[in-house]
Amino acid sequence: MEAQQESSYLRRLIILLATATFFEGYDSAVNAIVLRDLARDFGIDVTETTRLTGPLIAIGLGSFGAIFITALGDRFGRKPLLIGTTLMYALFTGLTATAQNLTVFIVFQFFARAFLIAEYATAITMVTEEFPAQRRGRALGTLTAFGAFGLPVVAIVHLLVRNTALGWRAVYLVGLLPLVVTAFLRTKLRETKRYVAAKEAGVKLAHTPASKVLRGPHRRELFTVGAVFFLVHFALLGGATWWPLFAKEQRHFSESTITWLLATAYPLGVSGFFVAGRLQDRIGRRRTGTLFMSAGLVFGVATFHVPTPATMFPVMVLAVFFGFGIAPVLGAISSELFPTEIRATAVAFARSVLGTLGAIAGPVMVGLLADRRMTGRLPDLPLIGPVVGNLAGAVTLAALAYIPAIFVLRKLPETAGKELEVISQAP
């Protein structure tokens, strides 16, 4: 009976935490989908990609704030932080729809992003601490899979509301509705057993500042994990952020064609989460990551080189499949290597600081290199010179960051099938 109750609780845990990853996918996609609308309403020429990088940087910086929020999970617990971040993200998402100028829009999205990333990191931490070692990889794959539905939902919602009086603002309002309900449902969750055990054992959960974590015995693993996040986000978002604009401006796909591609390729590619989740429990985190990053490089670049919707569709499905499959691996390595008393802080640093730097640097570098006005202003260096003014070439260059990411990943200890307490005590 007790085993059945535990199994039932873990299923409920995954379902309720999956909303965090869904909205992480929704929020990450929405700014890219409404980019042309924002440019029109706020007076920005979409062909001048350098002018679009400023808002992307400012909003992305909100993820830095997530480290301070997420670290509170080591002090006050995972459950209260999960509920609090959900409500605060809902608040700023709703406020975004009221923005009357670009500055206000950026401020609201900055805070929304900070609370969302903290919510996402807390969800990863809770799943890692609650699931048994043999099923952790699979559980993380299932959890992160729900993020895949964020983008097609945004695309469909945008298609339905773009010609209404609210326009792009409705996309944020629609995303707000289920958040309020979810916040109350999450009160049914319990605090993680490992956090409760650590607290009862007298571990100093409330006295581990981030600066101490960075100088502590796990600093090597922490910076190595962070480097993987930086490189993967640099490569992945360097392309994904600009694909809708590329498809519209350079491939001349219609809005409905772009929506159809996103709304069909993404759900079909979502199996990458589940395959990678199961695979990393069988062959390990490092081998699974190597496979999915290598294939993600190939097919991600290909989406910027095939010419027609018919040829784009299968390539995009494979790019999404392998790109999505990297997420469970990142979720595992960012949370399994660290002890309970610093786990939330460590996840926040790797994901919110170094991962965010990559998520900002990739799109910004692509935007700068792809801007035709930069022709002649940048040095004619190998690799860089030939891609100036060429969006597809700039994305290809950014995607090469997958290669060092693979080598850095393989420097980490393998954690598949091991109990968290054994992993964190390993020399």
GROMACS .gro file of C-alpha atoms in nm:
model
  427
    1MET     CA    1   0.000   0.000   0.000
    2GLU     CA    2   0.279   0.239   0.092
    3ALA     CA    3   0.458   0.166  -0.236
    4GLN     CA    4   0.139   0.238  -0.431
    5GLN     CA    5   0.088   0.565  -0.248
    6GLU     CA    6   0.446   0.668  -0.320
    7SER     CA    7   0.411   0.579  -0.687
    8SER     CA    8   0.086   0.777  -0.707
    9TYR     CA    9   0.250   1.077  -0.542
   10LEU     CA   10   0.546   1.071  -0.783
   11ARG     CA   11   0.306   1.074  -1.079
   12ARG     CA   12   0.124   1.372  -0.930
   13LEU     CA   13   0.458   1.542  -0.866
   14ILE     CA   14   0.563   1.509  -1.230
   15ILE     CA   15   0.229   1.640  -1.358
   16LEU     CA   16   0.225   1.947  -1.135
   17LEU     CA   17   0.594   2.026  -1.184
   18ALA     CA   18   0.559   1.980  -1.560
   19THR     CA   19   0.372   2.310  -1.575
   20ALA     CA   20   0.700   2.480  -1.479
   21THR     CA   21   0.877   2.337  -1.780
   22PHE     CA   22   0.578   2.406  -2.006
   23PHE     CA   23   0.583   2.775  -1.920
   24GLU     CA   24   0.961   2.785  -1.949
   25GLY     CA   25   0.911   2.668  -2.307
   26TYR     CA   26   0.617   2.906  -2.355
   27ASP     CA   27   0.808   3.206  -2.220
   28SER     CA   28   1.125   3.124  -2.414
   29ALA     CA   29   0.926   3.101  -2.736
   30VAL     CA   30   0.687   3.392  -2.699
   31ASN     CA   31   0.940   3.671  -2.745
   32ALA     CA   32   1.073   3.509  -3.062
   33ILE     CA   33   0.723   3.451  -3.201
   34VAL     CA   34   0.604   3.808  -3.137
   35LEU     CA   35   0.937   3.967  -3.238
   36ARG     CA   36   0.795   4.116  -3.558
   37ASP     CA   37   0.489   4.251  -3.372
   38LEU     CA   38   0.706   4.413  -3.107
   39ALA     CA   39   0.931   4.565  -3.372
   40ARG     CA   40   0.629   4.711  -3.550
   41ASP     CA   41   0.459   4.850  -3.240
   42PHE     CA   42   0.776   4.990  -3.088
   43GLY     CA   43   0.924   5.131  -3.410
   44ILE     CA   44   1.212   4.892  -3.483
   45ASP     CA   45   1.318   4.788  -3.835
   46VAL     CA   46   1.325   4.406  -3.835
   47THR     CA   47   1.605   4.403  -4.093
   48GLU     CA   48   1.836   4.577  -3.845
   49THR     CA   49   1.905   4.276  -3.625
   50THR     CA   50   2.145   4.470  -3.401
   51ARG     CA   51   1.853   4.683  -3.277
   52LEU     CA   52   1.666   4.369  -3.174
   53THR     CA   53   1.953   4.232  -2.966
   54GLY     CA   54   1.919   4.499  -2.696
   55PRO     CA   55   1.576   4.382  -2.574
   56LEU     CA   56   1.690   4.019  -2.594
   57ILE     CA   57   1.991   4.096  -2.374
   58ALA     CA   58   1.790   4.293  -2.120
   59ILE     CA   59   1.522   4.025  -2.086
   60GLY     CA   60   1.782   3.749  -2.073
   61LEU     CA   61   1.956   3.925  -1.784
   62GLY     CA   62   1.652   3.846  -1.574
   63SER     CA   63   1.784   3.492  -1.554
   64PHE     CA   64   2.078   3.622  -1.350
   65GLY     CA   65   1.834   3.729  -1.082
   66ALA     CA   66   1.710   3.371  -1.067
   67ILE     CA   67   2.023   3.258  -0.884
   68PHE     CA   68   1.933   3.469  -0.580
   69ILE     CA   69   1.573   3.348  -0.590
   70THR     CA   70   1.654   2.980  -0.648
   71ALA     CA   71   1.918   2.978  -0.372
   72LEU     CA   72   1.635   3.054  -0.128
   73GLY     CA   73   1.525   2.694  -0.183
   74ASP     CA   74   1.827   2.583   0.020
   75ARG     CA   75   1.717   2.811   0.302
   76PHE     CA   76   1.339   2.790   0.314
   77GLY     CA   77   1.263   2.469   0.125
   78ARG     CA   78   1.168   2.360  -0.225
   79LYS     CA   79   0.788   2.366  -0.186
   80PRO     CA   80   0.738   2.726  -0.066
   81LEU     CA   81   0.978   2.853  -0.330
   82LEU     CA   82   0.794   2.664  -0.604
   83ILE     CA   83   0.461   2.820  -0.507
   84GLY     CA   84   0.605   3.168  -0.462
   85THR     CA   85   0.788   3.174  -0.794
   86THR     CA   86   0.478   3.050  -0.977
   87LEU     CA   87   0.265   3.334  -0.842
   88MET     CA   88   0.529   3.601  -0.910
   89TYR     CA   89   0.587   3.477  -1.264
   90ALA     CA   90   0.210   3.489  -1.323
   91LEU     CA   91   0.199   3.847  -1.196
   92PHE     CA   92   0.471   3.978  -1.426
   93THR     CA   93   0.343   3.779  -1.724
   94GLY     CA   94   0.006   3.948  -1.686
   95LEU     CA   95   0.168   4.289  -1.644
   96THR     CA   96   0.363   4.238  -1.967
   97ALA     CA   97   0.038   4.256  -2.162
   98THR     CA   98  -0.015   4.611  -2.034
   99ALA     CA   99   0.323   4.748  -2.150
  100GLN     CA  100   0.285   5.066  -2.357
  101ASN     CA  101   0.650   5.104  -2.458
  102LEU     CA  102   0.959   4.891  -2.503
  103THR     CA  103   1.120   4.994  -2.173
  104VAL     CA  104   0.821   4.886  -1.965
  105PHE     CA  105   0.792   4.565  -2.166
  106ILE     CA  106   1.157   4.481  -2.093
  107VAL     CA  107   1.119   4.553  -1.719
  108PHE     CA  108   0.817   4.325  -1.682
  109GLN     CA  109   0.979   4.048  -1.885
  110PHE     CA  110   1.303   4.083  -1.688
  111PHE     CA  111   1.126   3.996  -1.363
  112ALA     CA  112   0.903   3.735  -1.525
  113ARG     CA  113   1.213   3.561  -1.657
  114ALA     CA  114   1.386   3.570  -1.317
  115PHE     CA  115   1.094   3.401  -1.138
  116LEU     CA  116   1.033   3.155  -1.421
  117ILE     CA  117   1.392   3.027  -1.429
  118ALA     CA  118   1.387   2.996  -1.050
  119GLU     CA  119   1.063   2.797  -1.076
  120TYR     CA  120   1.213   2.570  -1.344
  121ALA     CA  121   1.532   2.507  -1.143
  122THR     CA  122   1.328   2.427  -0.833
  123ALA     CA  123   1.121   2.174  -1.028
  124ILE     CA  124   1.439   2.003  -1.152
  125THR     CA  125   1.574   1.994  -0.795
  126MET     CA  126   1.254   1.840  -0.656
  127VAL     CA  127   1.242   1.563  -0.916
  128THR     CA  128   1.610   1.483  -0.864
  129GLU     CA  129   1.563   1.455  -0.487
  130GLU     CA  130   1.240   1.253  -0.493
  131PHE     CA  131   1.286   0.989  -0.763
  132PRO     CA  132   1.490   0.670  -0.714
  133ALA     CA  133   1.828   0.647  -0.886
  134GLN     CA  134   1.715   0.394  -1.149
  135ARG     CA  135   1.433   0.622  -1.269
  136ARG     CA  136   1.582   0.967  -1.224
  137GLY     CA  137   1.693   1.012  -1.584
  138ARG     CA  138   1.355   0.898  -1.715
  139ALA     CA  139   1.171   1.129  -1.475
  140LEU     CA  140   1.382   1.427  -1.581
  141GLY     CA  141   1.312   1.339  -1.944
  142THR     CA  142   0.938   1.336  -1.877
  143LEU     CA  143   0.954   1.662  -1.681
  144THR     CA  144   1.149   1.854  -1.943
  145ALA     CA  145   0.935   1.713  -2.225
  146PHE     CA  146   0.646   1.941  -2.136
  147GLY     CA  147   0.858   2.243  -2.226
  148ALA     CA  148   0.835   2.134  -2.589
  149PHE     CA  149   0.466   2.216  -2.603
  150GLY     CA  150   0.528   2.577  -2.509
  151LEU     CA  151   0.640   2.690  -2.854
  152PRO     CA  152   0.362   2.534  -3.065
  153VAL     CA  153   0.102   2.663  -2.818
  154VAL     CA  154   0.249   3.013  -2.850
  155ALA     CA  155   0.252   2.981  -3.230
  156ILE     CA  156  -0.112   2.870  -3.242
  157VAL     CA  157  -0.229   3.132  -2.992
  158HIS     CA  158  -0.042   3.403  -3.183
  159LEU     CA  159  -0.203   3.293  -3.510
  160LEU     CA  160  -0.548   3.316  -3.350
  161VAL     CA  161  -0.505   3.652  -3.177
  162ARG     CA  162  -0.264   3.848  -3.398
  163ASN     CA  163  -0.545   4.026  -3.583
  164THR     CA  164  -0.754   4.099  -3.273
  165ALA     CA  165  -0.761   4.429  -3.088
  166LEU     CA  166  -0.518   4.299  -2.825
  167GLY     CA  167  -0.278   4.143  -3.077
  168TRP     CA  168   0.048   4.015  -2.922
  169ARG     CA  169  -0.069   4.121  -2.575
  170ALA     CA  170  -0.328   3.842  -2.579
  171VAL     CA  171  -0.047   3.585  -2.603
  172TYR     CA  172   0.073   3.689  -2.258
  173LEU     CA  173  -0.277   3.701  -2.112
  174VAL     CA  174  -0.362   3.351  -2.238
  175GLY     CA  175  -0.041   3.219  -2.085
  176LEU     CA  176  -0.139   3.371  -1.753
  177LEU     CA  177  -0.468   3.186  -1.700
  178PRO     CA  178  -0.351   2.834  -1.603
  179LEU     CA  179  -0.070   2.969  -1.385
  180VAL     CA  180  -0.302   3.090  -1.110
  181VAL     CA  181  -0.477   2.753  -1.085
  182THR     CA  182  -0.145   2.569  -1.087
  183ALA     CA  183  -0.011   2.769  -0.794
  184PHE     CA  184  -0.292   2.646  -0.570
  185LEU     CA  185  -0.266   2.286  -0.692
  186ARG     CA  186   0.100   2.281  -0.593
  187THR     CA  187   0.005   2.327  -0.229
  188LYS     CA  188  -0.080   1.955  -0.243
  189LEU     CA  189   0.287   1.869  -0.289
  190ARG     CA  190   0.513   1.781   0.004
  191GLU     CA  191   0.859   1.905   0.084
  192THR     CA  192   1.123   1.671  -0.061
  193LYS     CA  193   1.231   1.387   0.168
  194ARG     CA  194   1.599   1.467   0.123
  195TYR     CA  195   1.553   1.831   0.220
  196VAL     CA  196   1.353   1.731   0.530
  197ALA     CA  197   1.616   1.469   0.623
  198ALA     CA  198   1.900   1.719   0.584
  199LYS     CA  199   1.716   1.971   0.798
  200GLU     CA  200   1.643   1.717   1.070
  201ALA     CA  201   2.006   1.605   1.065
  202GLY     CA  202   2.114   1.959   1.148
  203VAL     CA  203   2.276   2.040   0.815
  204LYS     CA  204   2.325   2.417   0.786
  205LEU     CA  205   2.083   2.467   0.501
  206ALA     CA  206   2.034   2.836   0.573
  207HIS     CA  207   2.399   2.937   0.592
  208THR     CA  208   2.553   2.850   0.256
  209PRO     CA  209   2.598   3.172   0.056
  210ALA     CA  210   2.666   3.141  -0.316
  211SER     CA  211   3.019   3.278  -0.271
  212LYS     CA  212   3.099   2.988  -0.036
  213VAL     CA  213   2.957   2.735  -0.280
  214LEU     CA  214   3.181   2.873  -0.556
  215ARG     CA  215   3.489   2.826  -0.336
  216GLY     CA  216   3.381   2.494  -0.186
  217PRO     CA  217   3.491   2.136  -0.260
  218HIS     CA  218   3.246   2.104  -0.550
  219ARG     CA  219   3.361   2.415  -0.737
  220ARG     CA  220   3.533   2.217  -1.015
  221GLU     CA  221   3.216   2.023  -1.097
  222LEU     CA  222   3.011   2.339  -1.065
  223PHE     CA  223   3.212   2.536  -1.321
  224THR     CA  224   3.238   2.234  -1.551
  225VAL     CA  225   2.859   2.187  -1.548
  226GLY     CA  226   2.819   2.562  -1.601
  227ALA     CA  227   3.050   2.552  -1.901
  228VAL     CA  228   2.835   2.281  -2.062
  229PHE     CA  229   2.527   2.497  -2.006
  230PHE     CA  230   2.699   2.802  -2.154
  231LEU     CA  231   2.812   2.623  -2.469
  232VAL     CA  232   2.486   2.435  -2.529
  233HIS     CA  233   2.268   2.743  -2.479
  234PHE     CA  234   2.504   2.948  -2.697
  235ALA     CA  235   2.468   2.699  -2.982
  236LEU     CA  236   2.100   2.612  -2.940
  237LEU     CA  237   1.952   2.958  -2.881
  238GLY     CA  238   2.189   3.121  -3.126
  239GLY     CA  239   1.981   2.951  -3.394
  240ALA     CA  240   1.638   2.899  -3.238
  241THR     CA  241   1.592   3.267  -3.149
  242TRP     CA  242   1.637   3.381  -3.508
  243TRP     CA  243   1.468   3.100  -3.702
  244PRO     CA  244   1.117   3.257  -3.723
  245LEU     CA  245   1.266   3.582  -3.854
  246PHE     CA  246   1.492   3.388  -4.095
  247ALA     CA  247   1.199   3.185  -4.229
  248LYS     CA  248   0.992   3.500  -4.286
  249GLU     CA  249   1.252   3.741  -4.422
  250GLN     CA  250   1.493   3.515  -4.612
  251ARG     CA  251   1.291   3.207  -4.703
  252HIS     CA  252   0.973   3.415  -4.751
  253PHE     CA  253   0.754   3.159  -4.574
  254SER     CA  254   0.407   3.286  -4.488
  255GLU     CA  255   0.297   3.330  -4.126
  256SER     CA  256   0.068   3.029  -4.158
  257THR     CA  257   0.351   2.815  -4.299
  258ILE     CA  258   0.582   2.910  -4.013
  259THR     CA  259   0.307   2.835  -3.762
  260TRP     CA  260   0.235   2.499  -3.928
  261LEU     CA  261   0.604   2.401  -3.920
  262LEU     CA  262   0.644   2.495  -3.554
  263ALA     CA  263   0.312   2.347  -3.444
  264THR     CA  264   0.380   2.010  -3.610
  265ALA     CA  265   0.757   1.961  -3.596
  266TYR     CA  266   0.783   2.040  -3.226
  267PRO     CA  267   0.525   1.790  -3.099
  268LEU     CA  268   0.671   1.524  -3.329
  269GLY     CA  269   1.019   1.594  -3.197
  270VAL     CA  270   0.909   1.583  -2.834
  271SER     CA  271   0.992   1.213  -2.814
  272GLY     CA  272   1.354   1.325  -2.793
  273PHE     CA  273   1.296   1.404  -2.426
  274PHE     CA  274   1.166   1.057  -2.348
  275VAL     CA  275   1.425   0.874  -2.557
  276ALA     CA  276   1.712   1.069  -2.404
  277GLY     CA  277   1.567   1.029  -2.054
  278ARG     CA  278   1.550   0.651  -2.083
  279LEU     CA  279   1.877   0.628  -2.271
  280GLN     CA  280   2.074   0.818  -2.008
  281ASP     CA  281   1.958   0.570  -1.744
  282ARG     CA  282   2.089   0.287  -1.964
  283ILE     CA  283   2.411   0.412  -2.121
  284GLY     CA  284   2.486   0.711  -1.900
  285ARG     CA  285   2.467   1.088  -1.907
  286ARG     CA  286   2.791   1.144  -2.098
  287ARG     CA  287   2.724   0.905  -2.386
  288THR     CA  288   2.366   1.025  -2.428
  289GLY     CA  289   2.476   1.387  -2.424
  290THR     CA  290   2.748   1.321  -2.682
  291LEU     CA  291   2.500   1.155  -2.918
  292PHE     CA  292   2.231   1.422  -2.894
  293MET     CA  293   2.468   1.721  -2.911
  294SER     CA  294   2.641   1.582  -3.221
  295ALA     CA  295   2.316   1.521  -3.404
  296GLY     CA  296   2.173   1.851  -3.277
  297LEU     CA  297   2.463   2.034  -3.440
  298VAL     CA  298   2.406   1.870  -3.777
  299PHE     CA  299   2.029   1.908  -3.800
  300GLY     CA  300   2.015   2.246  -3.624
  301VAL     CA  301   2.244   2.397  -3.887
  302ALA     CA  302   2.048   2.226  -4.164
  303THR     CA  303   1.729   2.415  -4.071
  304PHE     CA  304   1.901   2.733  -4.194
  305HIS     CA  305   2.012   2.584  -4.525
  306VAL     CA  306   1.717   2.388  -4.669
  307PRO     CA  307   1.508   2.601  -4.909
  308THR     CA  308   1.143   2.489  -4.899
  309PRO     CA  309   0.879   2.403  -4.638
  310ALA     CA  310   0.868   2.044  -4.768
  311THR     CA  311   1.240   1.993  -4.712
  312MET     CA  312   1.236   2.199  -4.392
  313PHE     CA  313   0.981   1.982  -4.216
  314PRO     CA  314   1.177   1.653  -4.171
  315VAL     CA  315   1.497   1.842  -4.095
  316MET     CA  316   1.320   2.049  -3.830
  317VAL     CA  317   1.165   1.740  -3.670
  318LEU     CA  318   1.511   1.584  -3.631
  319ALA     CA  319   1.664   1.911  -3.511
  320VAL     CA  320   1.392   1.941  -3.248
  321PHE     CA  321   1.424   1.574  -3.149
  322PHE     CA  322   1.796   1.595  -3.080
  323GLY     CA  323   1.784   1.949  -2.945
  324PHE     CA  324   1.515   1.856  -2.696
  325GLY     CA  325   1.701   1.542  -2.595
  326ILE     CA  326   1.987   1.750  -2.454
  327ALA     CA  327   1.759   1.896  -2.182
  328PRO     CA  328   1.725   1.581  -1.965
  329VAL     CA  329   2.103   1.539  -1.968
  330LEU     CA  330   2.154   1.900  -1.857
  331GLY     CA  331   1.889   1.855  -1.588
  332ALA     CA  332   2.068   1.547  -1.453
  333ILE     CA  333   2.423   1.679  -1.448
  334SER     CA  334   2.319   2.012  -1.294
  335SER     CA  335   2.142   1.856  -0.995
  336GLU     CA  336   2.293   1.513  -0.925
  337LEU     CA  337   2.652   1.611  -0.857
  338PHE     CA  338   2.588   1.830  -0.552
  339PRO     CA  339   2.481   1.764  -0.190
  340THR     CA  340   2.135   1.862  -0.067
  341GLU     CA  341   2.249   2.168   0.127
  342ILE     CA  342   2.383   2.341  -0.186
  343ARG     CA  343   2.187   2.167  -0.463
  344ALA     CA  344   1.946   2.452  -0.539
  345THR     CA  345   2.227   2.708  -0.529
  346ALA     CA  346   2.445   2.498  -0.758
  347VAL     CA  347   2.163   2.441  -1.008
  348ALA     CA  348   2.090   2.814  -1.005
  349PHE     CA  349   2.453   2.910  -1.069
  350ALA     CA  350   2.507   2.665  -1.355
  351ARG     CA  351   2.173   2.733  -1.522
  352SER     CA  352   2.097   3.094  -1.431
  353VAL     CA  353   2.443   3.246  -1.453
  354LEU     CA  354   2.662   3.056  -1.699
  355GLY     CA  355   2.367   2.910  -1.888
  356THR     CA  356   2.213   3.254  -1.919
  357LEU     CA  357   2.539   3.403  -2.043
  358GLY     CA  358   2.536   3.148  -2.323
  359ALA     CA  359   2.167   3.207  -2.395
  360ILE     CA  360   2.240   3.578  -2.433
  361ALA     CA  361   2.577   3.556  -2.608
  362GLY     CA  362   2.460   3.314  -2.878
  363PRO     CA  363   2.166   3.517  -3.015
  364VAL     CA  364   2.357   3.844  -2.972
  365MET     CA  365   2.659   3.717  -3.163
  366VAL     CA  366   2.437   3.587  -3.442
  367GLY     CA  367   2.244   3.914  -3.454
  368LEU     CA  368   2.559   4.125  -3.473
  369LEU     CA  369   2.724   3.912  -3.741
  370ALA     CA  370   2.405   3.881  -3.947
  371ASP     CA  371   2.337   4.255  -3.961
  372ARG     CA  372   2.427   4.373  -4.313
  373ARG     CA  373   2.533   4.709  -4.174
  374MET     CA  374   2.827   4.535  -4.005
  375THR     CA  375   2.982   4.447  -4.342
  376GLY     CA  376   3.321   4.612  -4.355
  377ARG     CA  377   3.312   4.708  -3.988
  378LEU     CA  378   3.427   4.374  -3.853
  379PRO     CA  379   3.773   4.229  -3.926
  380ASP     CA  380   3.792   3.978  -4.210
  381LEU     CA  381   3.898   3.690  -3.987
  382PRO     CA  382   3.874   3.317  -4.066
  383LEU     CA  383   3.522   3.185  -3.989
  384ILE     CA  384   3.395   3.533  -3.888
  385GLY     CA  385   3.461   3.738  -4.201
  386PRO     CA  386   3.270   3.515  -4.446
  387VAL     CA  387   2.951   3.509  -4.236
  388VAL     CA  388   2.909   3.884  -4.174
  389GLY     CA  389   2.569   3.988  -4.312
  390ASN     CA  390   2.465   3.622  -4.352
  391LEU     CA  391   2.218   3.494  -4.091
  392ALA     CA  392   2.252   3.129  -4.191
  393GLY     CA  393   2.631   3.152  -4.178
  394ALA     CA  394   2.625   3.322  -3.838
  395VAL     CA  395   2.398   3.050  -3.698
  396THR     CA  396   2.632   2.782  -3.834
  397LEU     CA  397   2.925   2.946  -3.659
  398ALA     CA  398   2.734   2.963  -3.328
  399ALA     CA  399   2.633   2.596  -3.356
  400LEU     CA  400   2.999   2.490  -3.352
  401ALA     CA  401   2.990   2.553  -2.976
  402TYR     CA  402   2.837   2.206  -2.945
  403ILE     CA  403   3.180   2.056  -3.017
  404PRO     CA  404   3.362   2.189  -2.707
  405ALA     CA  405   3.043   2.122  -2.506
  406ILE     CA  406   3.082   1.751  -2.580
  407PHE     CA  407   3.443   1.746  -2.462
  408VAL     CA  408   3.360   1.937  -2.143
  409LEU     CA  409   3.066   1.705  -2.067
  410ARG     CA  410   3.293   1.403  -2.087
  411LYS     CA  411   3.514   1.550  -1.813
  412LEU     CA  412   3.231   1.507  -1.559
  413PRO     CA  413   3.191   1.189  -1.352
  414GLU     CA  414   2.915   0.952  -1.463
  415THR     CA  415   2.614   0.964  -1.229
  416ALA     CA  416   2.366   0.722  -1.390
  417GLY     CA  417   2.217   0.470  -1.146
  418LYS     CA  418   2.394   0.613  -0.840
  419GLU     CA  419   2.232   0.743  -0.523
  420LEU     CA  420   2.268   1.117  -0.470
  421GLU     CA  421   2.447   1.072  -0.139
  422VAL     CA  422   2.710   0.850  -0.303
  423ILE     CA  423   2.761   1.093  -0.592
  424SER     CA  424   2.811   1.403  -0.375
  425GLN     CA  425   3.062   1.227  -0.151
  426ALA     CA  426   3.276   1.097  -0.437
  427PRO     CA  427   3.624   1.255  -0.454
   0.00000   0.00000   0.00000
